[in-house]
CSV table of C-alpha atoms in Angstrom, one decimal:
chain,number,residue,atom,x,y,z
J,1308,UNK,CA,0.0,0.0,0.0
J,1309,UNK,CA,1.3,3.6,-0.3
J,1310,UNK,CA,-0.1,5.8,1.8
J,1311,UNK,CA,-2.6,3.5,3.3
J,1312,UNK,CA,-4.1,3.6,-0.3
J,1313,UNK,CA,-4.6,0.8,-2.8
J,1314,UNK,CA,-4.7,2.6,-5.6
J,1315,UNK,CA,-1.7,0.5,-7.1
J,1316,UNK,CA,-3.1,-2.8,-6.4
J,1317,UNK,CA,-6.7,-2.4,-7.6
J,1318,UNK,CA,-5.8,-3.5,-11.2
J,1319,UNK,CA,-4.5,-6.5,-9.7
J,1320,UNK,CA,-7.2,-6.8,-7.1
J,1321,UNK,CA,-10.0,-6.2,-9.7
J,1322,UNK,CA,-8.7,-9.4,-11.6
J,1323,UNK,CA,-8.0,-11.3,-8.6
J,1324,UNK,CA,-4.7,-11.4,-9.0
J,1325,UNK,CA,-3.4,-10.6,-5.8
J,1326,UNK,CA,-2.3,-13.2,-3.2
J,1327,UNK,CA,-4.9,-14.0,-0.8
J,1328,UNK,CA,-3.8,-12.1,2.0
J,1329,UNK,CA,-3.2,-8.9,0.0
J,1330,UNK,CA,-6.6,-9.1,-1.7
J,1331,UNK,CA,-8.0,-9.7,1.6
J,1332,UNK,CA,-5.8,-6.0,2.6
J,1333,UNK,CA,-7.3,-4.5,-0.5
J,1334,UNK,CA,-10.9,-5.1,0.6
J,1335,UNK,CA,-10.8,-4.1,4.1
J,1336,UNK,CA,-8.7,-0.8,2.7
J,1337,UNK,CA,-12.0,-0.6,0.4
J,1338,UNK,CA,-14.4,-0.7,2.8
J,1339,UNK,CA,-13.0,2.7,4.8
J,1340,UNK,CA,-12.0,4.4,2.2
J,1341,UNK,CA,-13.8,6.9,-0.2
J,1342,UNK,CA,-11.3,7.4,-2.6
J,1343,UNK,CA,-10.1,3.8,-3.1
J,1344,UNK,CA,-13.8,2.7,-3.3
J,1345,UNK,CA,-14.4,5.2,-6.5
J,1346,UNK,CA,-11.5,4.3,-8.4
J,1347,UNK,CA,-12.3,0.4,-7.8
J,1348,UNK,CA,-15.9,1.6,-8.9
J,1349,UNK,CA,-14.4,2.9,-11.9
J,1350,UNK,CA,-12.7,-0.3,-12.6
J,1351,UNK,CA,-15.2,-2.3,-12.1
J,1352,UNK,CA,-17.2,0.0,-14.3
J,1353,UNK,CA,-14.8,-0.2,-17.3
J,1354,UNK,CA,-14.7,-4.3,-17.0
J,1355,UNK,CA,-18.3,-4.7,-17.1
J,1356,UNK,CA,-18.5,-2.3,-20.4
J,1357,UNK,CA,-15.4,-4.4,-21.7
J,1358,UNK,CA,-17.0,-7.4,-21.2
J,1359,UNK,CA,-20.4,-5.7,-23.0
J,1360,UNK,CA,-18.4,-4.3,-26.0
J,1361,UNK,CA,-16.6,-7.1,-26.7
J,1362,UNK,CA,-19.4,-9.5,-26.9
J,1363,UNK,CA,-18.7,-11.5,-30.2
J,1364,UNK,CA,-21.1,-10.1,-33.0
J,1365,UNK,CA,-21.3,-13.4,-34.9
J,1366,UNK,CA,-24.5,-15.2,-35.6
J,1367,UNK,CA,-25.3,-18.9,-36.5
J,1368,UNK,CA,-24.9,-18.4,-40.2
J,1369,UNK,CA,-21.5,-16.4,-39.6
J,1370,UNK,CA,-19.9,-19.8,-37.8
J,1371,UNK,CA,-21.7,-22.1,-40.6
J,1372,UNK,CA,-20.0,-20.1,-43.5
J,1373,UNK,CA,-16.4,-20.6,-41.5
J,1374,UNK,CA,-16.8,-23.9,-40.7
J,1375,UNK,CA,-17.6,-24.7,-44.5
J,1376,UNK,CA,-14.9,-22.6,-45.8
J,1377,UNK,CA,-12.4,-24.9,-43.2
J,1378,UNK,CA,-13.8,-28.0,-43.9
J,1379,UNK,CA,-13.3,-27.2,-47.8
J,1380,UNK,CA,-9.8,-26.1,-47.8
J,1381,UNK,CA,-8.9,-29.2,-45.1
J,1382,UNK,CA,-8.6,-31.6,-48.3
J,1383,UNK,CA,-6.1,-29.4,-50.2
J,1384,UNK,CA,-3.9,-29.9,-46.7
J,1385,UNK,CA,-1.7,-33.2,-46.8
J,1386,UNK,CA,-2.9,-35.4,-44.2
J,1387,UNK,CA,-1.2,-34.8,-40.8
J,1388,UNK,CA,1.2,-37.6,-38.9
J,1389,UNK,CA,2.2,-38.1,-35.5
J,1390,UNK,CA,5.2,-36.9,-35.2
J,1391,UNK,CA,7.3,-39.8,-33.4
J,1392,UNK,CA,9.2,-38.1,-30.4
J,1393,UNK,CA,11.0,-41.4,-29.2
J,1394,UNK,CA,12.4,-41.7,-32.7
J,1395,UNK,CA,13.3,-37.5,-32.9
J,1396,UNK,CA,15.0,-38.4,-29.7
J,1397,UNK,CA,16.7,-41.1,-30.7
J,1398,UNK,CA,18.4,-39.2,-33.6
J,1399,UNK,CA,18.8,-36.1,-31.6
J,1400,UNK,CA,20.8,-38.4,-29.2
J,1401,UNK,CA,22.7,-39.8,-31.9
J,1402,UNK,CA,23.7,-36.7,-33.6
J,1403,UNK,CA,24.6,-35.4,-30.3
J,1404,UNK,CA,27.2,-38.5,-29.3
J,1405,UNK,CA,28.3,-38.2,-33.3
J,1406,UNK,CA,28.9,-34.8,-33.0
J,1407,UNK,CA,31.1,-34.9,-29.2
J,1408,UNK,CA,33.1,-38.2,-31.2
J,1409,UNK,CA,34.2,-35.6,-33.6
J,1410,UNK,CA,34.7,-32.5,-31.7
J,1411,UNK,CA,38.6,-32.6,-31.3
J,1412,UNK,CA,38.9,-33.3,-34.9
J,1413,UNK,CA,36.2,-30.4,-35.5
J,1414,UNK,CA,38.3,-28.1,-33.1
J,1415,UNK,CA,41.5,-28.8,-35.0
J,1416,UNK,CA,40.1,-28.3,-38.4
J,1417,UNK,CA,38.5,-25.2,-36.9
J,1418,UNK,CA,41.8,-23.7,-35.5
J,1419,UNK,CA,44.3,-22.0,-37.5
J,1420,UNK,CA,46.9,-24.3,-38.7
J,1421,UNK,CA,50.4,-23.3,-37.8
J,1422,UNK,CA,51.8,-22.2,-40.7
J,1423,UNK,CA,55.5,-23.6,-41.6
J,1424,UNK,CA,57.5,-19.9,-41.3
J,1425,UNK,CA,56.3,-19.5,-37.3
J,1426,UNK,CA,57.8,-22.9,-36.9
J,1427,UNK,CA,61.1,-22.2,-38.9
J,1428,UNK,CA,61.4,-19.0,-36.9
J,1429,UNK,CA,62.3,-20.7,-33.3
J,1430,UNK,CA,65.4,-22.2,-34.3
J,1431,UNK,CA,65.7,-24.3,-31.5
J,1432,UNK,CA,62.7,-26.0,-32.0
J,1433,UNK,CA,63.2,-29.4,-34.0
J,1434,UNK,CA,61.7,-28.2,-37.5
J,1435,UNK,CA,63.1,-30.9,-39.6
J,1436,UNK,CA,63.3,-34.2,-37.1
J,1437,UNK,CA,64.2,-36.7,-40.2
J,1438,UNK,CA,65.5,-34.7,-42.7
J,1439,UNK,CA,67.9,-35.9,-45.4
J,1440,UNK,CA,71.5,-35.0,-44.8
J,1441,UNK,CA,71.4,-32.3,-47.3
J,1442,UNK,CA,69.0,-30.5,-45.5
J,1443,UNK,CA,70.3,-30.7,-42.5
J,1444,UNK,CA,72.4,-27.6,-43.3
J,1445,UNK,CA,69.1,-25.7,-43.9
J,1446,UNK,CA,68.3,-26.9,-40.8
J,1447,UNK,CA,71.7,-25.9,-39.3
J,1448,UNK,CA,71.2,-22.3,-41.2
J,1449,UNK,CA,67.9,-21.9,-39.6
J,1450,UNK,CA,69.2,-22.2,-35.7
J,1451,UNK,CA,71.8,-19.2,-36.4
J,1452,UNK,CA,69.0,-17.1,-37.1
J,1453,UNK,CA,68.6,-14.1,-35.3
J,1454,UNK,CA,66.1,-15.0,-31.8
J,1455,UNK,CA,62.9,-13.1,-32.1
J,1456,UNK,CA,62.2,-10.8,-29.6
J,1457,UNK,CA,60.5,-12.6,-26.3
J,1458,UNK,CA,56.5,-11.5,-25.9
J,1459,UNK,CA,55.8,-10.7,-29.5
J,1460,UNK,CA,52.3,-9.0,-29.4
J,1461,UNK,CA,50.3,-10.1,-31.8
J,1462,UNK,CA,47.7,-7.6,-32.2
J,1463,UNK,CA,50.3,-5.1,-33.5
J,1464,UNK,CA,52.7,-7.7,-35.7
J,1465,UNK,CA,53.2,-3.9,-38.3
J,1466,UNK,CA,55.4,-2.5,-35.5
J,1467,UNK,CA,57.6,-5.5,-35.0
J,1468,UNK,CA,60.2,-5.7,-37.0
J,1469,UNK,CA,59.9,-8.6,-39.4
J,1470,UNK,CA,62.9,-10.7,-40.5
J,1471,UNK,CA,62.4,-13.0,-43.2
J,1472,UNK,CA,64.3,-16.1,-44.0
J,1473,UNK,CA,64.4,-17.1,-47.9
J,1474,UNK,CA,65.5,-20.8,-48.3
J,1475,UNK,CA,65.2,-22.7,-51.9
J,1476,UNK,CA,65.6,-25.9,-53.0
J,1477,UNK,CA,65.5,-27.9,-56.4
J,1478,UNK,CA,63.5,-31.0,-56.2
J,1479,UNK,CA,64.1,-33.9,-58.2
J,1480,UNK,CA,61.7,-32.9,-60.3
J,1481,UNK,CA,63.0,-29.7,-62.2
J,1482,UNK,CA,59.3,-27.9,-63.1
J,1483,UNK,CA,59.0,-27.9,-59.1
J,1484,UNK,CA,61.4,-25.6,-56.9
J,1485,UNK,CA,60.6,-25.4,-52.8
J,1486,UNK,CA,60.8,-22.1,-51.3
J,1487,UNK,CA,60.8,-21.6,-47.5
J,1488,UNK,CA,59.9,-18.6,-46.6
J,1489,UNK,CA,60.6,-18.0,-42.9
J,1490,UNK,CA,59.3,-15.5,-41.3
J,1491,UNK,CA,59.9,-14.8,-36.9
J,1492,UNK,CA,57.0,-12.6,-36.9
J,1493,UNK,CA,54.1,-14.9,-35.0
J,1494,UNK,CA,50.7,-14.8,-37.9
J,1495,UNK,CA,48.5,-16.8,-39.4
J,1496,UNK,CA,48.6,-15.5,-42.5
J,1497,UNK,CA,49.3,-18.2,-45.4
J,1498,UNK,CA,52.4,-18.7,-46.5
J,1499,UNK,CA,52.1,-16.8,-50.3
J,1500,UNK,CA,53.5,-19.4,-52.2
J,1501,UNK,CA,55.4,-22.6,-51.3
J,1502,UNK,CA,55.9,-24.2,-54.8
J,1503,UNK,CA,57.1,-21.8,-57.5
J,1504,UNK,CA,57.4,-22.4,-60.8
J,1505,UNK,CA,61.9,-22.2,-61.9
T,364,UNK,CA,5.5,-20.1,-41.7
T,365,UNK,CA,5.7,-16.8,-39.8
T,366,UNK,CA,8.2,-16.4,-37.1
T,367,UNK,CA,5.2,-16.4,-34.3
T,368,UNK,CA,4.3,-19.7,-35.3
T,369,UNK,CA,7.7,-21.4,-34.9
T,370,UNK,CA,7.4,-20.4,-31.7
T,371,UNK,CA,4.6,-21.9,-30.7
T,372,UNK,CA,5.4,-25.1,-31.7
T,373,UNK,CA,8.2,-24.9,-29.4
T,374,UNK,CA,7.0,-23.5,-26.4
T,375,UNK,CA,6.4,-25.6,-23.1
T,376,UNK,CA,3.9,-28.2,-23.6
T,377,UNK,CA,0.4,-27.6,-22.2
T,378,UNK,CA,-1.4,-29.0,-19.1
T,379,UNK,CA,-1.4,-33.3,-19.6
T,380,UNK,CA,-4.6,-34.2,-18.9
T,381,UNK,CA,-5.5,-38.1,-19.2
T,382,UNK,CA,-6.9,-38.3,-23.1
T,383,UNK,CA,-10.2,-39.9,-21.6
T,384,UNK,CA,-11.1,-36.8,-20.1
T,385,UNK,CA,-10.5,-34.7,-23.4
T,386,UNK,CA,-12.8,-35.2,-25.8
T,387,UNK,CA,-11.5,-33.0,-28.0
T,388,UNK,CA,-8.1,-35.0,-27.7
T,389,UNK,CA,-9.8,-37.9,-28.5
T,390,UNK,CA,-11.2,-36.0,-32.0
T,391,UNK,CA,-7.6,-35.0,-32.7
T,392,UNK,CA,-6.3,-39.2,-32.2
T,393,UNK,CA,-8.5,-39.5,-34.7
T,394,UNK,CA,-8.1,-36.9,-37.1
T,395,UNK,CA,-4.5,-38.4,-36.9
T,396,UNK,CA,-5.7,-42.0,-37.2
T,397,UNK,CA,-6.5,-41.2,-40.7
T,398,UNK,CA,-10.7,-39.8,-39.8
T,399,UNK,CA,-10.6,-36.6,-41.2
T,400,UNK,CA,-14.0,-36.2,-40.8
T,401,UNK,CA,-13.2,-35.8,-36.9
T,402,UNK,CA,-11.8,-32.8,-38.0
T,403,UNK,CA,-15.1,-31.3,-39.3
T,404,UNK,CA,-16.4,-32.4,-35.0
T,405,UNK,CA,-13.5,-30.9,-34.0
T,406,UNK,CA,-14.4,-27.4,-36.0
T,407,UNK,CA,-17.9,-27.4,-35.2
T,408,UNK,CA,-16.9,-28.0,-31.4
T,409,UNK,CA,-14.8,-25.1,-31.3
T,410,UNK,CA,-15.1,-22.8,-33.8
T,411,UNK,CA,-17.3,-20.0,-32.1
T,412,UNK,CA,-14.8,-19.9,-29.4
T,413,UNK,CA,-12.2,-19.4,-31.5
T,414,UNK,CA,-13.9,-16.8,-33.8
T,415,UNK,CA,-14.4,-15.1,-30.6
T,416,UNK,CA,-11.7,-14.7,-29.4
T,417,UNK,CA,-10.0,-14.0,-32.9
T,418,UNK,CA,-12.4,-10.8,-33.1
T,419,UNK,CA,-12.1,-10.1,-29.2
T,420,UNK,CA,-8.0,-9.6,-30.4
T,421,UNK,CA,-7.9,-8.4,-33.5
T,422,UNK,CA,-11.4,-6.2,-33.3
T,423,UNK,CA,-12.4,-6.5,-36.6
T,424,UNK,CA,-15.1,-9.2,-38.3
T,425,UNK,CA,-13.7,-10.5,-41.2
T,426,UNK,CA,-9.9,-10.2,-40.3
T,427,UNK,CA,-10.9,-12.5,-37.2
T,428,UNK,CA,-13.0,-14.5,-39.9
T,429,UNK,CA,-9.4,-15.5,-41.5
T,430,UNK,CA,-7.6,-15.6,-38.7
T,431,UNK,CA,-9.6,-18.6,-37.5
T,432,UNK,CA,-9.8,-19.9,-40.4
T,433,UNK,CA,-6.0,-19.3,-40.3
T,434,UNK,CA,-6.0,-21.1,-37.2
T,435,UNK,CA,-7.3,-24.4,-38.2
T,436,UNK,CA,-6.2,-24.8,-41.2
T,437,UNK,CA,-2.2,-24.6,-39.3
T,438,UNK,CA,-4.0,-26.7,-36.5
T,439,UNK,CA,-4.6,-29.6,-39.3
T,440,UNK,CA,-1.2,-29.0,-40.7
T,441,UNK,CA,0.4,-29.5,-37.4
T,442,UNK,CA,-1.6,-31.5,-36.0
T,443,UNK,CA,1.1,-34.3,-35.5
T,444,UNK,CA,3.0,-31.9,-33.0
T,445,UNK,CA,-0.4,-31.9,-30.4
T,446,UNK,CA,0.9,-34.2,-27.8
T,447,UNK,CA,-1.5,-37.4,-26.9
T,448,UNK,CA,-3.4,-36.3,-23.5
T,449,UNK,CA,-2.2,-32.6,-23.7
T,450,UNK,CA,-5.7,-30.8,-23.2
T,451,UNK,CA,-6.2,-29.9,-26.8
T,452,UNK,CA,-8.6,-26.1,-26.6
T,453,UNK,CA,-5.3,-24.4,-25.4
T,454,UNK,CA,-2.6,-25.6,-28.0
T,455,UNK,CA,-5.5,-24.6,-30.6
T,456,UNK,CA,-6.2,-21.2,-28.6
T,457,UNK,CA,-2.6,-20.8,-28.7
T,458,UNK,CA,-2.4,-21.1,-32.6
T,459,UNK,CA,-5.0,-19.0,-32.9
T,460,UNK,CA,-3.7,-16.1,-30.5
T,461,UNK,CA,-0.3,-16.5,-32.9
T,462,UNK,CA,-2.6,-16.4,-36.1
T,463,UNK,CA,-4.0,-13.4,-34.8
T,464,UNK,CA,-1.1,-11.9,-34.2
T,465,UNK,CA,0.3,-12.6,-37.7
T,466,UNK,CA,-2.7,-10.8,-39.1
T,467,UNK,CA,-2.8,-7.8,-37.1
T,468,UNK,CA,0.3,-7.1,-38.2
T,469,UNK,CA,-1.4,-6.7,-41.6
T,470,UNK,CA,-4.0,-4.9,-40.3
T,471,UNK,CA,-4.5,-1.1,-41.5
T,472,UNK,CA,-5.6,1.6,-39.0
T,473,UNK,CA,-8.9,1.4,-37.4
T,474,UNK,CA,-11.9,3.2,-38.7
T,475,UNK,CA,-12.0,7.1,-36.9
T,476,UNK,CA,-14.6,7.2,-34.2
T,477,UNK,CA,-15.5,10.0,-32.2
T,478,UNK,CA,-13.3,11.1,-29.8
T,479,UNK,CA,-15.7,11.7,-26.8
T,480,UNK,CA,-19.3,11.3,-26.3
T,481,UNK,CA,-19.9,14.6,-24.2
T,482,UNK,CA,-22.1,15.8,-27.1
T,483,UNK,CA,-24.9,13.0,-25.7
T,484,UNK,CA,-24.5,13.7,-22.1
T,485,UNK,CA,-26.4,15.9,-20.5
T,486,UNK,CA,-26.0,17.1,-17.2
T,487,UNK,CA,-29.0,14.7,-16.1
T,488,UNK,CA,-27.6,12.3,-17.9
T,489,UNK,CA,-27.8,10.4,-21.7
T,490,UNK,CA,-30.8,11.9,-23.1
T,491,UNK,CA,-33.4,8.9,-24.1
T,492,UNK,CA,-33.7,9.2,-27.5
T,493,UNK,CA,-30.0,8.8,-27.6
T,494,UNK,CA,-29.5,5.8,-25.6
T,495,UNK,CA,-28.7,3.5,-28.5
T,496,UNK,CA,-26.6,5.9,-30.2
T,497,UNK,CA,-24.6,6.2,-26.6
T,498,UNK,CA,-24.3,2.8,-26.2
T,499,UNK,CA,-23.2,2.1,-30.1
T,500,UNK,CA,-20.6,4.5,-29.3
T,501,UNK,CA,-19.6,3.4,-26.4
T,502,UNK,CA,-18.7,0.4,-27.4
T,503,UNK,CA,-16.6,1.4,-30.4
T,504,UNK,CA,-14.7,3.8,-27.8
T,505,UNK,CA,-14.2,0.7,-25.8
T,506,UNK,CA,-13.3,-1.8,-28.9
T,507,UNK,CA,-11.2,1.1,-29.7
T,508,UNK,CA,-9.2,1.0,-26.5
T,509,UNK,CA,-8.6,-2.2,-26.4
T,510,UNK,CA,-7.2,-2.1,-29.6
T,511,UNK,CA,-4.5,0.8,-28.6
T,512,UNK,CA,-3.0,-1.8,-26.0
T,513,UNK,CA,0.0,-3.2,-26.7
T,514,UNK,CA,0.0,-6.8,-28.0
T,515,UNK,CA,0.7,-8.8,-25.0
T,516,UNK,CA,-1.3,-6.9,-22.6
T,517,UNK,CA,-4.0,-7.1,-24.6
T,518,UNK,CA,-4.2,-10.9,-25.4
T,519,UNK,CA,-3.3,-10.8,-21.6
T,520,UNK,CA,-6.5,-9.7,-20.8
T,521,UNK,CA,-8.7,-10.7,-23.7
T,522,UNK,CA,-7.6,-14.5,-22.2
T,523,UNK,CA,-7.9,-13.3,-18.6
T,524,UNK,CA,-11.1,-11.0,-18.4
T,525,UNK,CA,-13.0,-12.2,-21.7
T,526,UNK,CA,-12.3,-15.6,-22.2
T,527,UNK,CA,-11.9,-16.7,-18.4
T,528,UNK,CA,-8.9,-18.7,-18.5
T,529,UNK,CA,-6.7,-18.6,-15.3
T,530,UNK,CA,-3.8,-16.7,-15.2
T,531,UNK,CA,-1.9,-19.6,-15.4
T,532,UNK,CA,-3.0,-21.3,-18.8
T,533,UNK,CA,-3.0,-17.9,-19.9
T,534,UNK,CA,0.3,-17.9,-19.3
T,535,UNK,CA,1.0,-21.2,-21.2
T,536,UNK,CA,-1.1,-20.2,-24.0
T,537,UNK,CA,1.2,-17.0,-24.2
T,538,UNK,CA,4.3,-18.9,-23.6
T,539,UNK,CA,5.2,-16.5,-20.9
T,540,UNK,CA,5.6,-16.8,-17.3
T,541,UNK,CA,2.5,-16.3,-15.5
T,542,UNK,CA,3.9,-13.2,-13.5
T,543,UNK,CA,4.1,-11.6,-16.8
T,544,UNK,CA,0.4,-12.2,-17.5
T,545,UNK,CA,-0.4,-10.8,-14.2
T,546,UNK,CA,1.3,-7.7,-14.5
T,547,UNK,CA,0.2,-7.6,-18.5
T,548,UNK,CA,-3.4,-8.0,-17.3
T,549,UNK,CA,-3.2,-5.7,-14.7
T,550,UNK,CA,-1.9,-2.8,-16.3
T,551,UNK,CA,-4.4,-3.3,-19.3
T,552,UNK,CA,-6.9,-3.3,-16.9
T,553,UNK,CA,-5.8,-0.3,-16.2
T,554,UNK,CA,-5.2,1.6,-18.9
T,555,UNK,CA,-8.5,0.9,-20.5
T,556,UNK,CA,-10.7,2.1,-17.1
T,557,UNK,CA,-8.1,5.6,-17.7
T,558,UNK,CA,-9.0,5.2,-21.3
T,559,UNK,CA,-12.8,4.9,-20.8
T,560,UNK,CA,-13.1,7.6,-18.1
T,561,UNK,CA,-11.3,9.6,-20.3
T,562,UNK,CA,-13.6,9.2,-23.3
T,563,UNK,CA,-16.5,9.1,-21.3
T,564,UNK,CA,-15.9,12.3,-19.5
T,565,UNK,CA,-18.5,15.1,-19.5
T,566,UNK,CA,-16.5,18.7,-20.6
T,567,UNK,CA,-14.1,19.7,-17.9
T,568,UNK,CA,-12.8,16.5,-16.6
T,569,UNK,CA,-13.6,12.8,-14.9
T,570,UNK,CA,-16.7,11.3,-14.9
């Protein structure tokens, strides 16, 4: 109540809305009090000529004419089905458990894959673990590169300085040259080019 | 299918109530046992409610004439998603309120009606010869009201005040929590008895 007065509660109290005990409040409020009682009049008032206003206007030949325009558009509908909720559980279960199997395969294929020059740019990682003896000079050429600088921020890689490595190497085949491009600044960009044309 | 109507089909179920004890449930087995004449039963059984209550929301005779028709013609379509023993008159009440909605959305302005009806008040009261004409007007005022609420709040009390479902199914029906029906219903409630003394009030003020 604020002041004593109801006035807050009577739209509440008019629909019976109210817990017990505070419709029980409103009432005895009602019965000593002028003001209160006028507005609830009113209230009750505008119910009663909602409920008069809003008494449907339809007669018996209105709902025939509906129900024969349903009942003729019904056949043009395809005939409903039960929907079977064991069986959409069943395959919302499966899904699920299909779905948690491939997650950490999901995960991996969602995250960025390193990219080669990040690796080549810690020297003392082991970039090359079986390498063919005539790359292990690459490999040696790689760990006298220059450290990068510890806590590279990544959010601003334009004011690190960048060093970049260019390493090339004929394959067997002559049409196909290997260039590594190795870069110490940590991105995910893609490596432009790996195989380039002699 | 509108947006509105996705929803209801996946809203919290309604009330269980043993099948035997519906027999409009039992009309809807059947309709899905392959009896579509059940679905004529099930029309005739229900239909005036639901054109009621379609007009009651959207205030106007023929929009609520297709937005019943709306109604059951989704109700048949989807009739495989009524669950067996859920009480049946409140999942099609709550397609229809969601039909209504759809259509009101299409729904032009309301037709202009007189601001006030001081001009058949006198200071004894409505003159007789002008009683009908009062009354006519009245109600439009009223009608017109209504139709100023907001959506909710006035579904809220079309399902609370008109149709006399408990605040609680109301609140199914809605797929809102029943405090929100309350306090929906309430301050309808209230806005139309401002709304009416204001319209109905003789030249200087309240009634």
């Amino acid at each position: 109540m604020t002041n004593g007065h109801v006035l807050h509660q009577l739209s509440a109290w008019a629909g019976q809305d109210l817990l017990p005990k505070d419709q029980d409040l409103v009432e005895a409020h009602l019965a000593v009090c002028v003001g209160c009682r006028a507005e609830a009049e009113r209230l009750r008032e505008a119910r009663a000529w909602l409920q008069e206003a809003m008494d449907p206007p339809f007669e018996a030949t209105d709902h025939a004419a509906l129900q024969a325009a349903i009942l003729a558009r019904v056949p043009q509908e395809p005939a409903p089905r039960r929907i079977a909720r064991l069986r959409l559980r069943a395959l919302g279960l499966t899904a699920a458990l299909l779905l948690l199997a491939l997650w950490p395969g999901l995960r991996r294929g969602l995250s960025p894959a390193p990219a080669s020059p990040k690796v080549a740019s810690h020297p003392e990682a082991s970039v090359f673990p079986s390498l063919p003896p005539r790359l292990e000079a690459v490999q040696r050429k790689l760990r006298a590169l220059p450290k990068p600088p510890e806590a590279r921020s990544r959010v601003a890689p334009k004011l690190a300085p960048i060093q970049v490595a260019r390493l090339e190497f004929q394959t067997s085949d002559p049409s196909i040259r290997i260039i590594w491009l190795a870069n110490d600044a940590a991105t995910s960009a893609p490596n432009p080019s790996l195989l380039e044309a002699p | 299918m509108s947006q509105g109507f996705e929803a209801v089909l996946s809203e919290e179920a309604l009330p269980l109530r043993p099948a035997a004890e519906d027999p409009l449930g039992i009309l809807a087995d059947r309709v899905l046992a392959g009896d579509t004449e059940a679905f004529g039963e099930l029309v005739a059984r229900t239909e005036p409610r639901i054109l009621g209550l379609a007009w009651r929301i959207l205030g106007d005779r023929d929009l609520a004439r297709d937005a019943a028709q709306e109604a059951y013609l989704r109700a048949f379509r989807f009739l495989g998603s009524y669950r067996r023993g859920e009480s049946f008159e409140p999942w099609l009440v709550r397609i229809a309120v969601h039909a209504c909605y759809d259509l009101s959305k299409k729904r032009g302005p309301l037709p202009v009606v007189p601001e006030i009806l001081e001009s058949f008040v006198s200071e004894d009261g409505p003159l007789p010869a002008d009683e009908a004409v009062l009354l006519r007007q009245r109600r439009d005022l009223v009608r017109r009201a209504l139709s100023d609420l907001p959506e909710g709040e006035r579904a809220a009390l079309v399902l609370r005040d008109l149709e006399g479902y408990s605040t609680e199914e109301a609140a199914r029906i809605l797929g809102v929590r029943p405090v929100t029906v309350r306090s929906q219903a309430a301050t309808a409630r209230a806005k139309l008895a401002a709304a009416c003394a204001r319209l109905m009030a003789p030249k200087g003020g309240r009634p």
